[in-house]
Amino acid sequence: MTIEMASLVGVLGLFLIALYGLLTVRNLLKIVVAMQILLKAAALALVMAGAASGQLSLGQSLGVTVIIVDTVTAVIALALAVKVRQRCGTLDVRAFSSQRG
Amino acid sequence: MLYALVAVVMLFCGIQAIRAVNLMHAALWLACVSALMAALLYGLGAQAVAVIELSVGAGLVTVLFVFAISMAGDAPIPERPVVPKLVALTMVGGFAALIVLFSLPLLGNGSPGLESAFADVFWHERSADAIAQVVLIFTGALTVLGWLAEPHSKPKRVFTAETEAALRKEQRL
């Protein structure tokens, strides 16, 4: 198996795992974990596409962009989760439907 | 063969990150995913991105998760998923089939482009991306500082119905 095929399997697998996680988990912090896995799949896909097409530098540039966006998204999402926990007393997304006020 | 093993172990760590009940374990499994992805990126020839992924993904993001978990707590949440697991697995299987169906014919169709140095592409051709990233980082940092700063007045707390009932019961006792 070549490195490109292994990366393709990795990209597809990570994407599907993240999708399953986003559909099933109830904890806000675990949702952020699933989102992180999804964005890692995107970054790996971009670099892999760059390597396969002979434009690795362009793929790396786009991959760096996705990693930065991924990190900033994680920072903001985690801060939001902490504030939600402080205000609502829970991280369970199902419980938010019963919020009042 | 080695890279195939790395990819399989990376997927195993991803599955464990989603399945883990303890949030700290989930954060550590995510760090393993980042580290193994950095190895794949290095194998693809993207050394710069591999180093960034290892330091930021496996390092910084893990520290952020540990920090957030220590502030928010890791009280267990009942297992009943938002979407039933069978439905979720069926949807995931369907998406997998669609992706394989539509993307396999595209493999091998790309024509190799002209390769430039990473620094030239990043700082010159994609300079707008670099500026946007700097702005994004500062925006994110300032947003989080604003949210997590000490409030001037005590914020109005909004509780779920169950939490409110439990608090009222405590006050009566």
PDB file of N, CA, C and O in Angstrom, chain A residues 7-77:
ATOM      1  N   SER A   7      -3.001   7.341   3.265  1.00  0.00           N
ATOM      2  CA  SER A   7      -3.558   8.656   3.657  1.00  0.00           C
ATOM      3  C   SER A   7      -5.022   8.754   3.265  1.00  0.00           C
ATOM      4  O   SER A   7      -5.828   9.304   4.017  1.00  0.00           O
ATOM      5  N   LEU A   8      -5.369   8.218   2.100  1.00  0.00           N
ATOM      6  CA  LEU A   8      -6.767   8.259   1.650  1.00  0.00           C
ATOM      7  C   LEU A   8      -7.647   7.463   2.603  1.00  0.00           C
ATOM      8  O   LEU A   8      -8.732   7.922   2.999  1.00  0.00           O
ATOM      9  N   VAL A   9      -7.172   6.287   2.991  1.00  0.00           N
ATOM     10  CA  VAL A   9      -7.917   5.471   3.965  1.00  0.00           C
ATOM     11  C   VAL A   9      -8.047   6.240   5.279  1.00  0.00           C
ATOM     12  O   VAL A   9      -9.117   6.274   5.904  1.00  0.00           O
ATOM     13  N   GLY A  10      -6.953   6.890   5.683  1.00  0.00           N
ATOM     14  CA  GLY A  10      -6.979   7.688   6.915  1.00  0.00           C
ATOM     15  C   GLY A  10      -7.987   8.825   6.837  1.00  0.00           C
ATOM     16  O   GLY A  10      -8.768   9.049   7.777  1.00  0.00           O
ATOM     17  N   VAL A  11      -8.009   9.530   5.704  1.00  0.00           N
ATOM     18  CA  VAL A  11      -8.936  10.659   5.533  1.00  0.00           C
ATOM     19  C   VAL A  11     -10.385  10.170   5.613  1.00  0.00           C
ATOM     20  O   VAL A  11     -11.203  10.718   6.361  1.00  0.00           O
ATOM     21  N   LEU A  12     -10.696   9.135   4.840  1.00  0.00           N
ATOM     22  CA  LEU A  12     -12.077   8.619   4.825  1.00  0.00           C
ATOM     23  C   LEU A  12     -12.485   8.110   6.194  1.00  0.00           C
ATOM     24  O   LEU A  12     -13.588   8.390   6.677  1.00  0.00           O
ATOM     25  N   GLY A  13     -11.577   7.350   6.822  1.00  0.00           N
ATOM     26  CA  GLY A  13     -11.881   6.798   8.134  1.00  0.00           C
ATOM     27  C   GLY A  13     -12.123   7.882   9.172  1.00  0.00           C
ATOM     28  O   GLY A  13     -13.113   7.836   9.922  1.00  0.00           O
ATOM     29  N   LEU A  14     -11.258   8.884   9.211  1.00  0.00           N
ATOM     30  CA  LEU A  14     -11.413   9.969  10.189  1.00  0.00           C
ATOM     31  C   LEU A  14     -12.712  10.729   9.936  1.00  0.00           C
ATOM     32  O   LEU A  14     -13.428  11.094  10.878  1.00  0.00           O
ATOM     33  N   PHE A  15     -13.020  10.968   8.672  1.00  0.00           N
ATOM     34  CA  PHE A  15     -14.253  11.689   8.335  1.00  0.00           C
ATOM     35  C   PHE A  15     -15.475  10.914   8.838  1.00  0.00           C
ATOM     36  O   PHE A  15     -16.389  11.486   9.457  1.00  0.00           O
ATOM     37  N   LEU A  16     -15.498   9.610   8.587  1.00  0.00           N
ATOM     38  CA  LEU A  16     -16.656   8.799   8.989  1.00  0.00           C
ATOM     39  C   LEU A  16     -16.748   8.672  10.512  1.00  0.00           C
ATOM     40  O   LEU A  16     -17.847   8.723  11.076  1.00  0.00           O
ATOM     41  N   ILE A  17     -15.602   8.545  11.182  1.00  0.00           N
ATOM     42  CA  ILE A  17     -15.603   8.473  12.656  1.00  0.00           C
ATOM     43  C   ILE A  17     -16.144   9.778  13.236  1.00  0.00           C
ATOM     44  O   ILE A  17     -16.975   9.779  14.160  1.00  0.00           O
ATOM     45  N   ALA A  18     -15.692  10.908  12.685  1.00  0.00           N
ATOM     46  CA  ALA A  18     -16.150  12.213  13.177  1.00  0.00           C
ATOM     47  C   ALA A  18     -17.651  12.383  12.930  1.00  0.00           C
ATOM     48  O   ALA A  18     -18.376  12.905  13.791  1.00  0.00           O
ATOM     49  N   LEU A  19     -18.120  11.923  11.788  1.00  0.00           N
ATOM     50  CA  LEU A  19     -19.547  12.019  11.457  1.00  0.00           C
ATOM     51  C   LEU A  19     -20.371  11.222  12.453  1.00  0.00           C
ATOM     52  O   LEU A  19     -21.383  11.704  12.988  1.00  0.00           O
ATOM     53  N   TYR A  20     -19.930  10.011  12.754  1.00  0.00           N
ATOM     54  CA  TYR A  20     -20.629   9.162  13.742  1.00  0.00           C
ATOM     55  C   TYR A  20     -20.631   9.847  15.106  1.00  0.00           C
ATOM     56  O   TYR A  20     -21.646   9.875  15.804  1.00  0.00           O
ATOM     57  N   GLY A  21     -19.488  10.431  15.471  1.00  0.00           N
ATOM     58  CA  GLY A  21     -19.399  11.120  16.758  1.00  0.00           C
ATOM     59  C   GLY A  21     -20.350  12.305  16.835  1.00  0.00           C
ATOM     60  O   GLY A  21     -21.059  12.486  17.825  1.00  0.00           O
ATOM     61  N   LEU A  22     -20.410  13.102  15.786  1.00  0.00           N
ATOM     62  CA  LEU A  22     -21.291  14.270  15.791  1.00  0.00           C
ATOM     63  C   LEU A  22     -22.763  13.860  15.849  1.00  0.00           C
ATOM     64  O   LEU A  22     -23.590  14.592  16.389  1.00  0.00           O
ATOM     65  N   LEU A  23     -23.087  12.693  15.312  1.00  0.00           N
ATOM     66  CA  LEU A  23     -24.485  12.235  15.321  1.00  0.00           C
ATOM     67  C   LEU A  23     -24.899  11.671  16.677  1.00  0.00           C
ATOM     68  O   LEU A  23     -26.067  11.745  17.040  1.00  0.00           O
ATOM     69  N   THR A  24     -23.949  11.101  17.426  1.00  0.00           N
ATOM     70  CA  THR A  24     -24.358  10.334  18.601  1.00  0.00           C
ATOM     71  C   THR A  24     -23.982  10.939  19.953  1.00  0.00           C
ATOM     72  O   THR A  24     -24.673  10.678  20.921  1.00  0.00           O
ATOM     73  N   VAL A  25     -22.909  11.718  20.067  1.00  0.00           N
ATOM     74  CA  VAL A  25     -22.484  12.138  21.407  1.00  0.00           C
ATOM     75  C   VAL A  25     -23.357  13.268  21.935  1.00  0.00           C
ATOM     76  O   VAL A  25     -23.896  14.065  21.156  1.00  0.00           O
ATOM     77  N   ARG A  26     -23.471  13.321  23.286  1.00  0.00           N
ATOM     78  CA  ARG A  26     -24.299  14.336  23.936  1.00  0.00           C
ATOM     79  C   ARG A  26     -23.477  15.362  24.712  1.00  0.00           C
ATOM     80  O   ARG A  26     -23.971  16.422  25.048  1.00  0.00           O
ATOM     81  N   ASN A  27     -22.239  15.019  25.014  1.00  0.00           N
ATOM     82  CA  ASN A  27     -21.399  15.908  25.803  1.00  0.00           C
ATOM     83  C   ASN A  27     -20.785  16.961  24.875  1.00  0.00           C
ATOM     84  O   ASN A  27     -20.195  16.628  23.847  1.00  0.00           O
ATOM     85  N   LEU A  28     -20.914  18.243  25.280  1.00  0.00           N
ATOM     86  CA  LEU A  28     -20.410  19.333  24.426  1.00  0.00           C
ATOM     87  C   LEU A  28     -18.919  19.195  24.130  1.00  0.00           C
ATOM     88  O   LEU A  28     -18.463  19.458  23.009  1.00  0.00           O
ATOM     89  N   LEU A  29     -18.142  18.798  25.143  1.00  0.00           N
ATOM     90  CA  LEU A  29     -16.694  18.672  24.935  1.00  0.00           C
ATOM     91  C   LEU A  29     -16.370  17.526  23.976  1.00  0.00           C
ATOM     92  O   LEU A  29     -15.434  17.614  23.179  1.00  0.00           O
ATOM     93  N   LYS A  30     -17.166  16.445  24.035  1.00  0.00           N
ATOM     94  CA  LYS A  30     -16.938  15.338  23.093  1.00  0.00           C
ATOM     95  C   LYS A  30     -17.311  15.759  21.682  1.00  0.00           C
ATOM     96  O   LYS A  30     -16.729  15.288  20.708  1.00  0.00           O
ATOM     97  N   ILE A  31     -18.303  16.661  21.559  1.00  0.00           N
ATOM     98  CA  ILE A  31     -18.660  17.191  20.228  1.00  0.00           C
ATOM     99  C   ILE A  31     -17.479  17.965  19.654  1.00  0.00           C
ATOM    100  O   ILE A  31     -17.178  17.895  18.457  1.00  0.00           O
ATOM    101  N   VAL A  32     -16.767  18.707  20.529  1.00  0.00           N
ATOM    102  CA  VAL A  32     -15.581  19.441  20.071  1.00  0.00           C
ATOM    103  C   VAL A  32     -14.501  18.449  19.624  1.00  0.00           C
ATOM    104  O   VAL A  32     -13.804  18.682  18.626  1.00  0.00           O
ATOM    105  N   VAL A  33     -14.366  17.336  20.334  1.00  0.00           N
ATOM    106  CA  VAL A  33     -13.399  16.289  19.935  1.00  0.00           C
ATOM    107  C   VAL A  33     -13.749  15.767  18.542  1.00  0.00           C
ATOM    108  O   VAL A  33     -12.871  15.629  17.676  1.00  0.00           O
ATOM    109  N   ALA A  34     -15.035  15.489  18.298  1.00  0.00           N
ATOM    110  CA  ALA A  34     -15.463  14.986  16.986  1.00  0.00           C
ATOM    111  C   ALA A  34     -15.187  16.013  15.887  1.00  0.00           C
ATOM    112  O   ALA A  34     -14.738  15.668  14.783  1.00  0.00           O
ATOM    113  N   MET A  35     -15.410  17.281  16.215  1.00  0.00           N
ATOM    114  CA  MET A  35     -15.156  18.358  15.238  1.00  0.00           C
ATOM    115  C   MET A  35     -13.673  18.439  14.908  1.00  0.00           C
ATOM    116  O   MET A  35     -13.284  18.675  13.762  1.00  0.00           O
ATOM    117  N   GLN A  36     -12.825  18.254  15.928  1.00  0.00           N
ATOM    118  CA  GLN A  36     -11.380  18.273  15.726  1.00  0.00           C
ATOM    119  C   GLN A  36     -10.950  17.153  14.777  1.00  0.00           C
ATOM    120  O   GLN A  36     -10.122  17.355  13.889  1.00  0.00           O
ATOM    121  N   ILE A  37     -11.540  15.970  14.956  1.00  0.00           N
ATOM    122  CA  ILE A  37     -11.194  14.828  14.098  1.00  0.00           C
ATOM    123  C   ILE A  37     -11.603  15.145  12.653  1.00  0.00           C
ATOM    124  O   ILE A  37     -10.865  14.855  11.703  1.00  0.00           O
ATOM    125  N   LEU A  38     -12.769  15.774  12.490  1.00  0.00           N
ATOM    126  CA  LEU A  38     -13.257  16.125  11.145  1.00  0.00           C
ATOM    127  C   LEU A  38     -12.297  17.092  10.450  1.00  0.00           C
ATOM    128  O   LEU A  38     -11.943  16.931   9.266  1.00  0.00           O
ATOM    129  N   LEU A  39     -11.826  18.093  11.194  1.00  0.00           N
ATOM    130  CA  LEU A  39     -10.927  19.083  10.603  1.00  0.00           C
ATOM    131  C   LEU A  39      -9.550  18.495  10.325  1.00  0.00           C
ATOM    132  O   LEU A  39      -8.881  18.904   9.369  1.00  0.00           O
ATOM    133  N   LYS A  40      -9.132  17.542  11.141  1.00  0.00           N
ATOM    134  CA  LYS A  40      -7.849  16.875  10.849  1.00  0.00           C
ATOM    135  C   LYS A  40      -7.963  16.095   9.545  1.00  0.00           C
ATOM    136  O   LYS A  40      -7.022  16.050   8.755  1.00  0.00           O
ATOM    137  N   ALA A  41      -9.122  15.459   9.322  1.00  0.00           N
ATOM    138  CA  ALA A  41      -9.335  14.749   8.058  1.00  0.00           C
ATOM    139  C   ALA A  41      -9.230  15.728   6.885  1.00  0.00           C
ATOM    140  O   ALA A  41      -8.642  15.403   5.844  1.00  0.00           O
ATOM    141  N   ALA A  42      -9.796  16.927   7.051  1.00  0.00           N
ATOM    142  CA  ALA A  42      -9.751  17.935   5.976  1.00  0.00           C
ATOM    143  C   ALA A  42      -8.312  18.351   5.688  1.00  0.00           C
ATOM    144  O   ALA A  42      -7.902  18.463   4.521  1.00  0.00           O
ATOM    145  N   ALA A  43      -7.533  18.585   6.736  1.00  0.00           N
ATOM    146  CA  ALA A  43      -6.138  19.015   6.544  1.00  0.00           C
ATOM    147  C   ALA A  43      -5.333  17.917   5.848  1.00  0.00           C
ATOM    148  O   ALA A  43      -4.565  18.187   4.909  1.00  0.00           O
ATOM    149  N   LEU A  44      -5.532  16.673   6.278  1.00  0.00           N
ATOM    150  CA  LEU A  44      -4.797  15.562   5.672  1.00  0.00           C
ATOM    151  C   LEU A  44      -5.199  15.397   4.211  1.00  0.00           C
ATOM    152  O   LEU A  44      -4.355  15.127   3.349  1.00  0.00           O
ATOM    153  N   ALA A  45      -6.508  15.598   3.922  1.00  0.00           N
ATOM    154  CA  ALA A  45      -6.990  15.471   2.537  1.00  0.00           C
ATOM    155  C   ALA A  45      -6.330  16.515   1.634  1.00  0.00           C
ATOM    156  O   ALA A  45      -5.930  16.206   0.501  1.00  0.00           O
ATOM    157  N   LEU A  46      -6.205  17.732   2.126  1.00  0.00           N
ATOM    158  CA  LEU A  46      -5.609  18.800   1.309  1.00  0.00           C
ATOM    159  C   LEU A  46      -4.144  18.502   1.010  1.00  0.00           C
ATOM    160  O   LEU A  46      -3.682  18.660  -0.126  1.00  0.00           O
ATOM    161  N   VAL A  47      -3.404  18.072   2.021  1.00  0.00           N
ATOM    162  CA  VAL A  47      -1.982  17.783   1.807  1.00  0.00           C
ATOM    163  C   VAL A  47      -1.827  16.570   0.891  1.00  0.00           C
ATOM    164  O   VAL A  47      -0.967  16.554   0.003  1.00  0.00           O
ATOM    165  N   MET A  48      -2.675  15.580   1.090  1.00  0.00           N
ATOM    166  CA  MET A  48      -2.607  14.380   0.253  1.00  0.00           C
ATOM    167  C   MET A  48      -2.907  14.723  -1.204  1.00  0.00           C
ATOM    168  O   MET A  48      -2.258  14.229  -2.117  1.00  0.00           O
ATOM    169  N   ALA A  49      -3.910  15.597  -1.430  1.00  0.00           N
ATOM    170  CA  ALA A  49      -4.245  16.015  -2.791  1.00  0.00           C
ATOM    171  C   ALA A  49      -3.081  16.779  -3.410  1.00  0.00           C
ATOM    172  O   ALA A  49      -2.765  16.609  -4.596  1.00  0.00           O
ATOM    173  N   GLY A  50      -2.432  17.616  -2.608  1.00  0.00           N
ATOM    174  CA  GLY A  50      -1.269  18.354  -3.114  1.00  0.00           C
ATOM    175  C   GLY A  50      -0.135  17.413  -3.500  1.00  0.00           C
ATOM    176  O   GLY A  50       0.500  17.570  -4.542  1.00  0.00           O
ATOM    177  N   ALA A  51       0.095  16.397  -2.645  1.00  0.00           N
ATOM    178  CA  ALA A  51       1.166  15.445  -2.941  1.00  0.00           C
ATOM    179  C   ALA A  51       0.841  14.631  -4.192  1.00  0.00           C
ATOM    180  O   ALA A  51       1.705  14.376  -5.030  1.00  0.00           O
ATOM    181  N   ALA A  52      -0.428  14.241  -4.346  1.00  0.00           N
ATOM    182  CA  ALA A  52      -0.815  13.406  -5.482  1.00  0.00           C
ATOM    183  C   ALA A  52      -0.756  14.170  -6.802  1.00  0.00           C
ATOM    184  O   ALA A  52      -0.504  13.589  -7.857  1.00  0.00           O
ATOM    185  N   SER A  53      -1.013  15.490  -6.733  1.00  0.00           N
ATOM    186  CA  SER A  53      -1.029  16.277  -7.971  1.00  0.00           C
ATOM    187  C   SER A  53       0.305  16.963  -8.250  1.00  0.00           C
ATOM    188  O   SER A  53       0.419  17.736  -9.203  1.00  0.00           O
ATOM    189  N   GLY A  54       1.305  16.736  -7.412  1.00  0.00           N
ATOM    190  CA  GLY A  54       2.615  17.345  -7.650  1.00  0.00           C
ATOM    191  C   GLY A  54       2.703  18.791  -7.215  1.00  0.00           C
ATOM    192  O   GLY A  54       3.645  19.498  -7.575  1.00  0.00           O
ATOM    193  N   GLN A  55       1.722  19.275  -6.457  1.00  0.00           N
ATOM    194  CA  GLN A  55       1.751  20.658  -5.950  1.00  0.00           C
ATOM    195  C   GLN A  55       1.740  20.604  -4.426  1.00  0.00           C
ATOM    196  O   GLN A  55       0.832  21.131  -3.767  1.00  0.00           O
ATOM    197  N   LEU A  56       2.776  19.969  -3.871  1.00  0.00           N
ATOM    198  CA  LEU A  56       2.802  19.748  -2.429  1.00  0.00           C
ATOM    199  C   LEU A  56       2.847  21.051  -1.645  1.00  0.00           C
ATOM    200  O   LEU A  56       2.249  21.173  -0.584  1.00  0.00           O
ATOM    201  N   SER A  57       3.551  22.051  -2.178  1.00  0.00           N
ATOM    202  CA  SER A  57       3.667  23.333  -1.462  1.00  0.00           C
ATOM    203  C   SER A  57       2.305  23.988  -1.312  1.00  0.00           C
ATOM    204  O   SER A  57       1.974  24.524  -0.241  1.00  0.00           O
ATOM    205  N   LEU A  58       1.506  23.958  -2.388  1.00  0.00           N
ATOM    206  CA  LEU A  58       0.154  24.528  -2.303  1.00  0.00           C
ATOM    207  C   LEU A  58      -0.689  23.736  -1.306  1.00  0.00           C
ATOM    208  O   LEU A  58      -1.405  24.313  -0.483  1.00  0.00           O
ATOM    209  N   GLY A  59      -0.571  22.418  -1.358  1.00  0.00           N
ATOM    210  CA  GLY A  59      -1.300  21.570  -0.410  1.00  0.00           C
ATOM    211  C   GLY A  59      -0.894  21.858   1.026  1.00  0.00           C
ATOM    212  O   GLY A  59      -1.737  21.915   1.923  1.00  0.00           O
ATOM    213  N   GLN A  60       0.413  22.061   1.251  1.00  0.00           N
ATOM    214  CA  GLN A  60       0.890  22.381   2.598  1.00  0.00           C
ATOM    215  C   GLN A  60       0.349  23.724   3.074  1.00  0.00           C
ATOM    216  O   GLN A  60      -0.042  23.864   4.237  1.00  0.00           O
ATOM    217  N   SER A  61       0.341  24.715   2.182  1.00  0.00           N
ATOM    218  CA  SER A  61      -0.177  26.048   2.565  1.00  0.00           C
ATOM    219  C   SER A  61      -1.636  25.943   2.995  1.00  0.00           C
ATOM    220  O   SER A  61      -2.035  26.507   4.022  1.00  0.00           O
ATOM    221  N   LEU A  62      -2.413  25.238   2.203  1.00  0.00           N
ATOM    222  CA  LEU A  62      -3.834  25.090   2.550  1.00  0.00           C
ATOM    223  C   LEU A  62      -3.991  24.258   3.816  1.00  0.00           C
ATOM    224  O   LEU A  62      -4.866  24.525   4.645  1.00  0.00           O
ATOM    225  N   GLY A  63      -3.139  23.242   3.981  1.00  0.00           N
ATOM    226  CA  GLY A  63      -3.185  22.427   5.194  1.00  0.00           C
ATOM    227  C   GLY A  63      -2.871  23.245   6.436  1.00  0.00           C
ATOM    228  O   GLY A  63      -3.530  23.094   7.474  1.00  0.00           O
ATOM    229  N   VAL A  64      -1.900  24.139   6.344  1.00  0.00           N
ATOM    230  CA  VAL A  64      -1.564  25.016   7.483  1.00  0.00           C
ATOM    231  C   VAL A  64      -2.759  25.905   7.818  1.00  0.00           C
ATOM    232  O   VAL A  64      -3.097  26.106   8.992  1.00  0.00           O
ATOM    233  N   THR A  65      -3.413  26.426   6.777  1.00  0.00           N
ATOM    234  CA  THR A  65      -4.600  27.267   6.991  1.00  0.00           C
ATOM    235  C   THR A  65      -5.670  26.488   7.755  1.00  0.00           C
ATOM    236  O   THR A  65      -6.260  26.999   8.722  1.00  0.00           O
ATOM    237  N   VAL A  66      -5.922  25.254   7.335  1.00  0.00           N
ATOM    238  CA  VAL A  66      -6.960  24.446   7.996  1.00  0.00           C
ATOM    239  C   VAL A  66      -6.556  24.147   9.444  1.00  0.00           C
ATOM    240  O   VAL A  66      -7.402  24.180  10.341  1.00  0.00           O
ATOM    241  N   ILE A  67      -5.289  23.886   9.695  1.00  0.00           N
ATOM    242  CA  ILE A  67      -4.843  23.602  11.070  1.00  0.00           C
ATOM    243  C   ILE A  67      -5.048  24.826  11.958  1.00  0.00           C
ATOM    244  O   ILE A  67      -5.502  24.718  13.107  1.00  0.00           O
ATOM    245  N   ILE A  68      -4.740  26.006  11.443  1.00  0.00           N
ATOM    246  CA  ILE A  68      -4.932  27.230  12.225  1.00  0.00           C
ATOM    247  C   ILE A  68      -6.426  27.441  12.508  1.00  0.00           C
ATOM    248  O   ILE A  68      -6.823  27.733  13.651  1.00  0.00           O
ATOM    249  N   VAL A  69      -7.248  27.284  11.487  1.00  0.00           N
ATOM    250  CA  VAL A  69      -8.701  27.438  11.672  1.00  0.00           C
ATOM    251  C   VAL A  69      -9.204  26.411  12.684  1.00  0.00           C
ATOM    252  O   VAL A  69     -10.012  26.726  13.562  1.00  0.00           O
ATOM    253  N   ASP A  70      -8.713  25.195  12.585  1.00  0.00           N
ATOM    254  CA  ASP A  70      -9.063  24.096  13.492  1.00  0.00           C
ATOM    255  C   ASP A  70      -8.739  24.469  14.938  1.00  0.00           C
ATOM    256  O   ASP A  70      -9.563  24.310  15.838  1.00  0.00           O
ATOM    257  N   THR A  71      -7.578  25.023  15.162  1.00  0.00           N
ATOM    258  CA  THR A  71      -7.153  25.380  16.520  1.00  0.00           C
ATOM    259  C   THR A  71      -7.987  26.530  17.068  1.00  0.00           C
ATOM    260  O   THR A  71      -8.452  26.470  18.220  1.00  0.00           O
ATOM    261  N   VAL A  72      -8.207  27.563  16.270  1.00  0.00           N
ATOM    262  CA  VAL A  72      -9.000  28.699  16.742  1.00  0.00           C
ATOM    263  C   VAL A  72     -10.438  28.259  17.021  1.00  0.00           C
ATOM    264  O   VAL A  72     -11.045  28.663  18.021  1.00  0.00           O
ATOM    265  N   THR A  73     -10.980  27.399  16.172  1.00  0.00           N
ATOM    266  CA  THR A  73     -12.334  26.861  16.396  1.00  0.00           C
ATOM    267  C   THR A  73     -12.385  26.093  17.706  1.00  0.00           C
ATOM    268  O   THR A  73     -13.353  26.224  18.475  1.00  0.00           O
ATOM    269  N   ALA A  74     -11.360  25.289  17.967  1.00  0.00           N
ATOM    270  CA  ALA A  74     -11.323  24.520  19.216  1.00  0.00           C
ATOM    271  C   ALA A  74     -11.269  25.450  20.421  1.00  0.00           C
ATOM    272  O   ALA A  74     -11.976  25.236  21.414  1.00  0.00           O
ATOM    273  N   VAL A  75     -10.459  26.492  20.339  1.00  0.00           N
ATOM    274  CA  VAL A  75     -10.335  27.450  21.449  1.00  0.00           C
ATOM    275  C   VAL A  75     -11.682  28.089  21.756  1.00  0.00           C
ATOM    276  O   VAL A  75     -12.139  28.112  22.908  1.00  0.00           O
ATOM    277  N   ILE A  76     -12.346  28.569  20.722  1.00  0.00           N
ATOM    278  CA  ILE A  76     -13.630  29.257  20.925  1.00  0.00           C
ATOM    279  C   ILE A  76     -14.700  28.279  21.389  1.00  0.00           C
ATOM    280  O   ILE A  76     -15.490  28.575  22.293  1.00  0.00           O
ATOM    281  N   ALA A  77     -14.730  27.094  20.802  1.00  0.00           N
ATOM    282  CA  ALA A  77     -15.741  26.101  21.186  1.00  0.00           C
ATOM    283  C   ALA A  77     -15.540  25.646  22.635  1.00  0.00           C
ATOM    284  O   ALA A  77     -16.512  25.475  23.380  1.00  0.00           O
TER     285      ALA A  77
END
